[in-house]
GROMACS .gro file of C-alpha atoms in nm:
model
  355
    1MET     CA    1  12.518  16.282   4.883
    2SER     CA    2  12.490  16.137   5.240
    3ILE     CA    3  12.576  15.763   5.271
    4LEU     CA    4  12.228  15.742   5.449
    5ASP     CA    5  12.068  15.795   5.090
    6SER     CA    6  12.310  15.549   4.920
    7PRO     CA    7  12.176  15.210   5.063
    8GLY     CA    8  12.360  15.036   4.799
    9GLU     CA    9  12.690  15.153   4.961
   10TYR     CA   10  12.576  15.010   5.312
   11LYS     CA   11  12.736  14.653   5.233
   12LYS     CA   12  13.083  14.807   5.226
   13ILE     CA   13  13.051  14.904   5.587
   14ASP     CA   14  12.808  14.625   5.691
   15PRO     CA   15  12.909  14.309   5.503
   16THR     CA   16  12.737  14.070   5.710
   17GLN     CA   17  12.422  14.274   5.666
   18ILE     CA   18  12.300  14.337   5.997
   19ILE     CA   19  12.025  14.544   5.841
   20GLN     CA   20  11.855  14.219   5.754
   21ASN     CA   21  11.832  14.122   6.087
   22ILE     CA   22  11.664  14.453   6.172
   23HIS     CA   23  11.410  14.394   5.894
   24GLU     CA   24  11.313  14.080   6.036
   25LEU     CA   25  11.238  14.174   6.378
   26PRO     CA   26  10.861  14.160   6.308
   27ASP     CA   27  10.865  13.805   6.150
   28GLN     CA   28  11.063  13.675   6.438
   29ILE     CA   29  10.787  13.805   6.673
   30GLY     CA   30  10.517  13.624   6.478
   31VAL     CA   31  10.720  13.298   6.433
   32VAL     CA   32  10.818  13.268   6.810
   33TRP     CA   33  10.469  13.331   6.917
   34GLU     CA   34  10.351  13.026   6.714
   35GLU     CA   35  10.623  12.801   6.816
   36MET     CA   36  10.545  12.881   7.180
   37LYS     CA   37  10.190  12.763   7.156
   38ASN     CA   38  10.374  12.399   7.147
   39PHE     CA   39  10.612  12.475   7.442
   40VAL     CA   40  10.497  12.286   7.732
   41LEU     CA   41  10.536  12.432   8.088
   42PRO     CA   42  10.509  12.162   8.350
   43SER     CA   43  10.205  12.203   8.575
   44HIS     CA   44  10.408  12.222   8.891
   45TYR     CA   45  10.606  12.515   8.722
   46ILE     CA   46  10.286  12.708   8.715
   47GLN     CA   47  10.241  12.663   9.104
   48CYS     CA   48  10.562  12.867   9.164
   49ASN     CA   49  10.500  13.196   9.343
   50LYS     CA   50  10.781  13.401   9.238
   51ILE     CA   51  11.000  13.443   8.894
   52VAL     CA   52  11.365  13.523   8.848
   53LEU     CA   53  11.490  13.601   8.496
   54THR     CA   54  11.855  13.568   8.437
   55GLY     CA   55  12.061  13.681   8.150
   56MET     CA   56  12.325  13.919   8.026
   57GLY     CA   57  12.326  14.196   7.751
   58GLY     CA   58  12.119  14.136   7.447
   59SER     CA   59  12.002  13.786   7.587
   60SER     CA   60  11.853  13.961   7.894
   61MET     CA   61  11.680  14.245   7.699
   62GLY     CA   62  11.378  14.040   7.602
   63ALA     CA   63  11.292  13.935   7.955
   64ALA     CA   64  11.355  14.277   8.101
   65LEU     CA   65  11.103  14.430   7.843
   66ALA     CA   66  10.850  14.165   7.911
   67LYS     CA   67  10.871  14.235   8.295
   68THR     CA   68  10.773  14.587   8.244
   69LEU     CA   69  10.446  14.477   8.066
   70VAL     CA   70  10.336  14.308   8.401
   71MET     CA   71  10.484  14.510   8.672
   72GLN     CA   72  10.159  14.679   8.765
   73SER     CA   73   9.943  14.362   8.728
   74SER     CA   74  10.128  14.057   8.848
   75ARG     CA   75  10.084  13.944   9.217
   76MET     CA   76  10.388  13.757   9.167
   77PRO     CA   77  10.725  13.903   9.245
   78ILE     CA   78  10.945  13.925   8.944
   79GLU     CA   79  11.330  14.019   8.946
   80ILE     CA   80  11.583  14.044   8.663
   81ILE     CA   81  11.932  13.908   8.767
   82ARG     CA   82  12.239  13.995   8.536
   83ASP     CA   83  12.518  13.847   8.767
   84TYR     CA   84  12.661  13.500   8.869
   85GLU     CA   85  12.440  13.415   9.184
   86MET     CA   86  12.075  13.377   9.259
   87PRO     CA   87  11.922  13.593   9.542
   88ASN     CA   88  11.891  13.390   9.866
   89TYR     CA   89  11.521  13.364   9.830
   90VAL     CA   90  11.534  13.134   9.546
   91ASP     CA   91  11.386  12.801   9.619
   92ASN     CA   92  11.162  12.522   9.498
   93LYS     CA   93  10.870  12.766   9.452
   94THR     CA   94  11.072  12.998   9.229
   95LEU     CA   95  11.044  13.009   8.848
   96VAL     CA   96  11.380  13.069   8.707
   97VAL     CA   97  11.407  13.166   8.325
   98ALA     CA   98  11.782  13.162   8.222
   99ILE     CA   99  11.855  13.320   7.882
  100SER     CA  100  12.180  13.279   7.683
  101TYR     CA  101  12.165  13.330   7.303
  102SER     CA  102  12.500  13.137   7.274
  103GLY     CA  103  12.421  12.911   7.548
  104GLY     CA  104  12.777  12.982   7.707
  105THR     CA  105  12.730  13.304   7.893
  106GLU     CA  106  12.925  13.225   8.204
  107GLU     CA  107  12.735  13.462   8.430
  108THR     CA  108  12.385  13.308   8.330
  109LEU     CA  109  12.524  12.952   8.352
  110SER     CA  110  12.649  12.998   8.688
  111SER     CA  111  12.335  13.136   8.798
  112ALA     CA  112  12.120  12.874   8.623
  113LEU     CA  113  12.342  12.624   8.828
  114ASP     CA  114  12.295  12.796   9.137
  115ALA     CA  115  11.910  12.788   9.078
  116GLN     CA  116  11.940  12.412   9.006
  117LYS     CA  117  12.102  12.338   9.335
  118ARG     CA  118  11.815  12.530   9.508
  119ASP     CA  119  11.574  12.308   9.335
  120ALA     CA  120  11.423  12.595   9.145
  121LYS     CA  121  11.198  12.538   8.853
  122ILE     CA  122  11.420  12.641   8.564
  123VAL     CA  123  11.330  12.720   8.183
  124ALA     CA  124  11.624  12.745   7.966
  125ILE     CA  125  11.628  12.964   7.652
  126SER     CA  126  11.941  12.936   7.415
  127SER     CA  127  12.050  12.855   7.064
  128GLY     CA  128  12.225  12.552   7.230
  129GLY     CA  129  12.560  12.540   7.408
  130ALA     CA  130  12.621  12.459   7.770
  131LEU     CA  131  12.279  12.578   7.871
  132GLU     CA  132  12.097  12.345   7.648
  133SER     CA  133  12.322  12.073   7.781
  134LEU     CA  134  12.232  12.166   8.128
  135ALA     CA  135  11.870  12.155   8.051
  136LYS     CA  136  11.895  11.819   7.867
  137LYS     CA  137  12.098  11.664   8.166
  138HIS     CA  138  11.829  11.769   8.425
  139ARG     CA  139  11.515  11.727   8.189
  140LEU     CA  140  11.443  12.098   8.198
  141PRO     CA  141  11.207  12.274   7.935
  142HIS     CA  142  11.430  12.426   7.681
  143PHE     CA  143  11.319  12.662   7.409
  144LYS     CA  144  11.585  12.672   7.114
  145ILE     CA  145  11.648  12.975   6.938
  146ASN     CA  146  11.696  12.893   6.584
  147TYR     CA  147  11.822  13.218   6.423
  148GLY     CA  148  12.197  13.290   6.330
  149SER     CA  149  12.300  13.653   6.455
  150GLN     CA  150  12.426  13.843   6.729
  151ALA     CA  151  12.227  13.816   7.054
  152ARG     CA  152  12.107  14.171   7.021
  153ALA     CA  153  11.958  14.084   6.667
  154ALA     CA  154  11.736  13.786   6.814
  155LEU     CA  155  11.529  14.006   7.048
  156GLY     CA  156  11.208  13.866   6.894
  157TYR     CA  157  11.301  13.537   7.042
  158SER     CA  158  11.366  13.610   7.403
  159TYR     CA  159  11.111  13.869   7.429
  160THR     CA  160  10.813  13.668   7.260
  161ALA     CA  161  10.919  13.365   7.443
  162VAL     CA  162  10.927  13.516   7.782
  163CYS     CA  163  10.564  13.678   7.718
  164ALA     CA  164  10.452  13.350   7.628
  165ILE     CA  165  10.578  13.198   7.943
  166PHE     CA  166  10.396  13.479   8.148
  167LYS     CA  167  10.088  13.393   7.952
  168LYS     CA  168  10.129  13.031   8.072
  169MET     CA  169  10.195  13.142   8.430
  170GLY     CA  170   9.871  13.324   8.416
  171ILE     CA  171  10.034  13.679   8.472
  172LEU     CA  172   9.998  13.844   8.133
  173GLU     CA  173   9.681  13.867   7.916
  174ILE     CA  174   9.794  13.858   7.561
  175SER     CA  175   9.623  13.735   7.248
  176ASP     CA  176   9.699  13.615   6.904
  177ASP     CA  177   9.535  13.941   6.782
  178GLN     CA  178   9.743  14.165   6.986
  179ILE     CA  179  10.055  13.996   6.842
  180GLN     CA  180   9.924  14.006   6.499
  181LYS     CA  181   9.832  14.371   6.533
  182ALA     CA  182  10.169  14.461   6.669
  183VAL     CA  183  10.365  14.284   6.384
  184SER     CA  184  10.139  14.435   6.121
  185GLN     CA  185  10.193  14.786   6.281
  186MET     CA  186  10.573  14.720   6.289
  187LYS     CA  187  10.554  14.634   5.920
  188ASN     CA  188  10.356  14.948   5.820
  189ALA     CA  189  10.583  15.169   6.015
  190MET     CA  190  10.898  14.997   5.855
  191LYS     CA  191  10.768  15.169   5.528
  192LYS     CA  192  10.871  15.500   5.649
  193ILE     CA  193  11.207  15.413   5.793
  194ALA     CA  194  11.355  15.164   5.569
  195PRO     CA  195  11.694  15.239   5.388
  196GLU     CA  196  11.518  15.297   5.055
  197VAL     CA  197  11.326  15.604   5.210
  198PRO     CA  198  11.539  15.920   5.173
  199SER     CA  199  11.635  16.133   5.451
  200THR     CA  200  11.399  16.412   5.407
  201GLN     CA  201  11.109  16.175   5.457
  202ASN     CA  202  11.279  15.929   5.703
  203PRO     CA  203  11.257  15.996   6.073
  204ALA     CA  204  11.502  15.744   6.185
  205LYS     CA  205  11.767  15.889   5.928
  206GLN     CA  206  11.694  16.242   6.049
  207LEU     CA  207  11.742  16.134   6.417
  208ALA     CA  208  12.065  15.964   6.344
  209GLU     CA  209  12.192  16.278   6.156
  210ARG     CA  210  12.123  16.487   6.477
  211LEU     CA  211  12.288  16.225   6.690
  212HIS     CA  212  12.614  16.224   6.493
  213GLY     CA  213  12.887  16.354   6.686
  214LYS     CA  214  12.660  16.360   7.006
  215ILE     CA  215  12.630  16.130   7.332
  216PRO     CA  216  12.270  15.988   7.315
  217VAL     CA  217  12.102  15.969   7.661
  218ILE     CA  218  11.774  15.790   7.618
  219VAL     CA  219  11.501  15.826   7.900
  220GLY     CA  220  11.192  15.633   7.949
  221SER     CA  221  10.927  15.560   8.217
  222GLY     CA  222  10.693  15.262   8.271
  223ILE     CA  223  10.706  15.011   7.971
  224MET     CA  224  10.968  15.241   7.832
  225GLN     CA  225  11.224  15.211   8.093
  226GLU     CA  226  11.375  14.903   7.942
  227VAL     CA  227  11.301  15.034   7.585
  228ALA     CA  228  11.541  15.306   7.674
  229ARG     CA  229  11.792  15.045   7.778
  230ARG     CA  230  11.754  14.877   7.442
  231TYR     CA  231  11.823  15.190   7.263
  232LYS     CA  232  12.135  15.254   7.472
  233GLY     CA  233  12.252  14.908   7.416
  234GLN     CA  234  12.187  14.929   7.031
  235PHE     CA  235  12.380  15.276   7.030
  236ASN     CA  236  12.680  15.103   7.201
  237GLU     CA  237  12.697  14.790   6.999
  238ASN     CA  238  12.592  14.897   6.654
  239ALA     CA  239  12.720  15.240   6.641
  240LYS     CA  240  13.002  15.184   6.888
  241THR     CA  241  12.936  15.500   7.043
  242SER     CA  242  12.903  15.602   7.416
  243SER     CA  243  12.536  15.602   7.510
  244TYR     CA  244  12.341  15.603   7.844
  245PHE     CA  245  11.995  15.563   7.964
  246GLU     CA  246  11.784  15.697   8.260
  247ALA     CA  247  11.453  15.635   8.396
  248ILE     CA  248  11.186  15.887   8.492
  249PRO     CA  249  11.067  15.976   8.752
  250GLU     CA  250  11.392  15.895   8.916
  251MET     CA  251  11.601  16.094   8.656
  252ASN     CA  252  11.403  16.423   8.785
  253HIS     CA  253  11.546  16.381   9.114
  254ASN     CA  254  11.917  16.367   9.032
  255SER     CA  255  12.042  16.360   8.682
  256LEU     CA  256  11.826  16.647   8.550
  257VAL     CA  257  12.026  16.870   8.794
  258GLY     CA  258  12.360  16.754   8.641
  259THR     CA  259  12.299  16.921   8.324
  260GLU     CA  260  12.461  17.264   8.402
  261PHE     CA  261  12.823  17.142   8.368
  262PRO     CA  262  13.065  17.120   8.203
  263GLU     CA  263  12.991  17.432   8.004
  264ASN     CA  264  13.005  17.285   7.652
  265LEU     CA  265  12.755  16.989   7.747
  266PRO     CA  266  12.514  17.107   7.512
  267ASN     CA  267  12.749  17.073   7.241
  268ASN     CA  268  12.798  16.706   7.338
  269LEU     CA  269  12.470  16.566   7.474
  270PHE     CA  270  12.149  16.477   7.287
  271ILE     CA  271  11.842  16.355   7.516
  272ILE     CA  272  11.601  16.124   7.367
  273LEU     CA  273  11.264  16.113   7.570
  274LEU     CA  274  11.040  15.811   7.493
  275GLY     CA  275  10.679  15.872   7.541
  276SER     CA  276  10.392  15.637   7.594
  277LYS     CA  277  10.017  15.669   7.601
  278PHE     CA  278  10.005  15.366   7.829
  279ASP     CA  279  10.204  15.547   8.094
  280ASN     CA  280  10.116  15.725   8.419
  281PRO     CA  281   9.986  16.070   8.317
  282ARG     CA  282  10.209  16.206   8.598
  283ASN     CA  283  10.504  16.055   8.405
  284ASN     CA  284  10.389  16.201   8.083
  285LEU     CA  285  10.372  16.526   8.250
  286ARG     CA  286  10.705  16.469   8.361
  287VAL     CA  287  10.839  16.425   8.004
  288ASP     CA  288  10.701  16.736   7.888
  289ILE     CA  289  10.853  16.951   8.169
  290THR     CA  290  11.174  16.792   8.142
  291ALA     CA  291  11.159  16.873   7.763
  292GLN     CA  292  11.113  17.242   7.866
  293ILE     CA  293  11.397  17.247   8.110
  294LEU     CA  294  11.624  17.092   7.820
  295ALA     CA  295  11.514  17.374   7.582
  296LYS     CA  296  11.594  17.643   7.837
  297ARG     CA  297  11.935  17.480   7.895
  298LYS     CA  298  11.988  17.464   7.506
  299ILE     CA  299  12.041  17.071   7.507
  300GLN     CA  300  11.912  16.896   7.197
  301TYR     CA  301  11.640  16.636   7.258
  302GLU     CA  302  11.373  16.479   7.073
  303ILE     CA  303  11.042  16.325   7.214
  304ILE     CA  304  10.965  15.977   7.025
  305GLN     CA  305  10.623  15.847   7.085
  306PRO     CA  306  10.519  15.561   6.820
  307THR     CA  307  10.177  15.594   6.690
  308PRO     CA  308   9.943  15.422   6.605
  309ALA     CA  309   9.990  15.159   6.884
  310SER     CA  310   9.708  14.928   6.976
  311ASN     CA  311   9.847  14.775   7.285
  312LYS     CA  312  10.143  14.783   7.509
  313ILE     CA  313  10.349  14.522   7.315
  314ALA     CA  314  10.294  14.709   6.996
  315GLU     CA  315  10.415  15.042   7.147
  316GLN     CA  316  10.715  14.881   7.297
  317LEU     CA  317  10.793  14.724   6.960
  318LEU     CA  318  10.750  15.001   6.749
  319SER     CA  319  10.977  15.221   6.935
  320ILE     CA  320  11.237  14.931   6.965
  321HIS     CA  321  11.224  14.892   6.591
  322PHE     CA  322  11.251  15.266   6.541
  323GLY     CA  323  11.575  15.281   6.779
  324ASP     CA  324  11.734  14.980   6.604
  325TYR     CA  325  11.716  15.146   6.262
  326THR     CA  326  11.829  15.485   6.397
  327SER     CA  327  12.130  15.289   6.557
  328TYR     CA  328  12.219  15.128   6.224
  329TYR     CA  329  12.209  15.467   6.039
  330LEU     CA  330  12.434  15.613   6.305
  331ALA     CA  331  12.677  15.338   6.252
  332MET     CA  332  12.665  15.398   5.863
  333LEU     CA  333  12.746  15.778   5.937
  334TYR     CA  334  13.046  15.663   6.177
  335GLY     CA  335  13.153  15.427   5.885
  336VAL     CA  336  13.170  15.131   6.137
  337ASP     CA  337  13.070  14.788   6.085
  338PRO     CA  338  12.778  14.737   6.327
  339GLU     CA  339  12.815  14.366   6.352
  340PRO     CA  340  13.137  14.287   6.553
  341VAL     CA  341  13.180  14.348   6.926
  342GLU     CA  342  13.552  14.270   6.936
  343ILE     CA  343  13.607  14.441   7.270
  344ILE     CA  344  13.333  14.209   7.456
  345GLN     CA  345  13.501  13.911   7.294
  346PHE     CA  346  13.836  14.018   7.406
  347LEU     CA  347  13.704  14.035   7.759
  348ILE     CA  348  13.521  13.690   7.731
  349ASP     CA  349  13.852  13.538   7.595
  350SER     CA  350  14.058  13.688   7.891
  351LEU     CA  351  13.806  13.554   8.162
  352ALA     CA  352  13.828  13.209   7.998
  353ASP     CA  353  14.206  13.221   8.044
  354VAL     CA  354  14.141  13.271   8.418
  355LYS     CA  355  13.994  12.963   8.562
   0.00000   0.00000   0.00000
């Protein structure tokens, strides 16, 4: 019997129970949405005319996802910075949202300090650490993440908090009903992909089995671009496997050509195409044609489109949750603990040794 159909054995591989963090994502969304109702954004912050979101890895993911929700509607430019410094245009009319789960991410702290020197309007999001201290020192709004986990497992905090900030800034129309429907649909979808559901009836387990021994490449467009990045990161960190992501339509102008060689490529590659009913129809057509090309080249692929999804937020979250479970099941197939990211910690420690 496959390990996937022996959920009682999971704890031998996953002693810290990362699976519980995955189960709790819908509840995170609901809890943070209520908490953010009491989060005060100063009136002079709302007068800003541009937004910069800064963070790294799992901490930046929620911000990047939220940005895609307003790309077509916001009159205000929004940029994600995953680096040490702010762009030159950052000034006292810029809202900077600095996100670091630990509060100690050096790139995020550096960029936040840079923003502070430029008199930008800063909001900090962290579980504590130096970022919270910076916020207290300069009396900046700080949203505290009260959740013990890896940064990637606290996506519900960063994502929902940034969505709520966007609502307070007047650039995202989102209601309690939309959040409640998204949470409800996620919980209903969990019933089909949870560990106790056997592989024969569990599409997340089935996808993990197809991905086993392959390099997953995830492709998304529109609001699914950053969802594709989330899949990639979860495969990297949970399953410890190589994985990459691409964006349509750009992928159709270069990467698609690069599927001819090496000749054994079909044996090593698996493409996940993320569909969206809220996307530009031309992009949806591109997904279908891309699938036809992959089939002709005998490259395995799967189109994933969550249904039903009552709104864009629900669609993003349903797809993300499916990917999270899939990455976990892939970790079980590889027999690797999904929790630790030792190589990242080694890199952080090595950086800390050099001042």
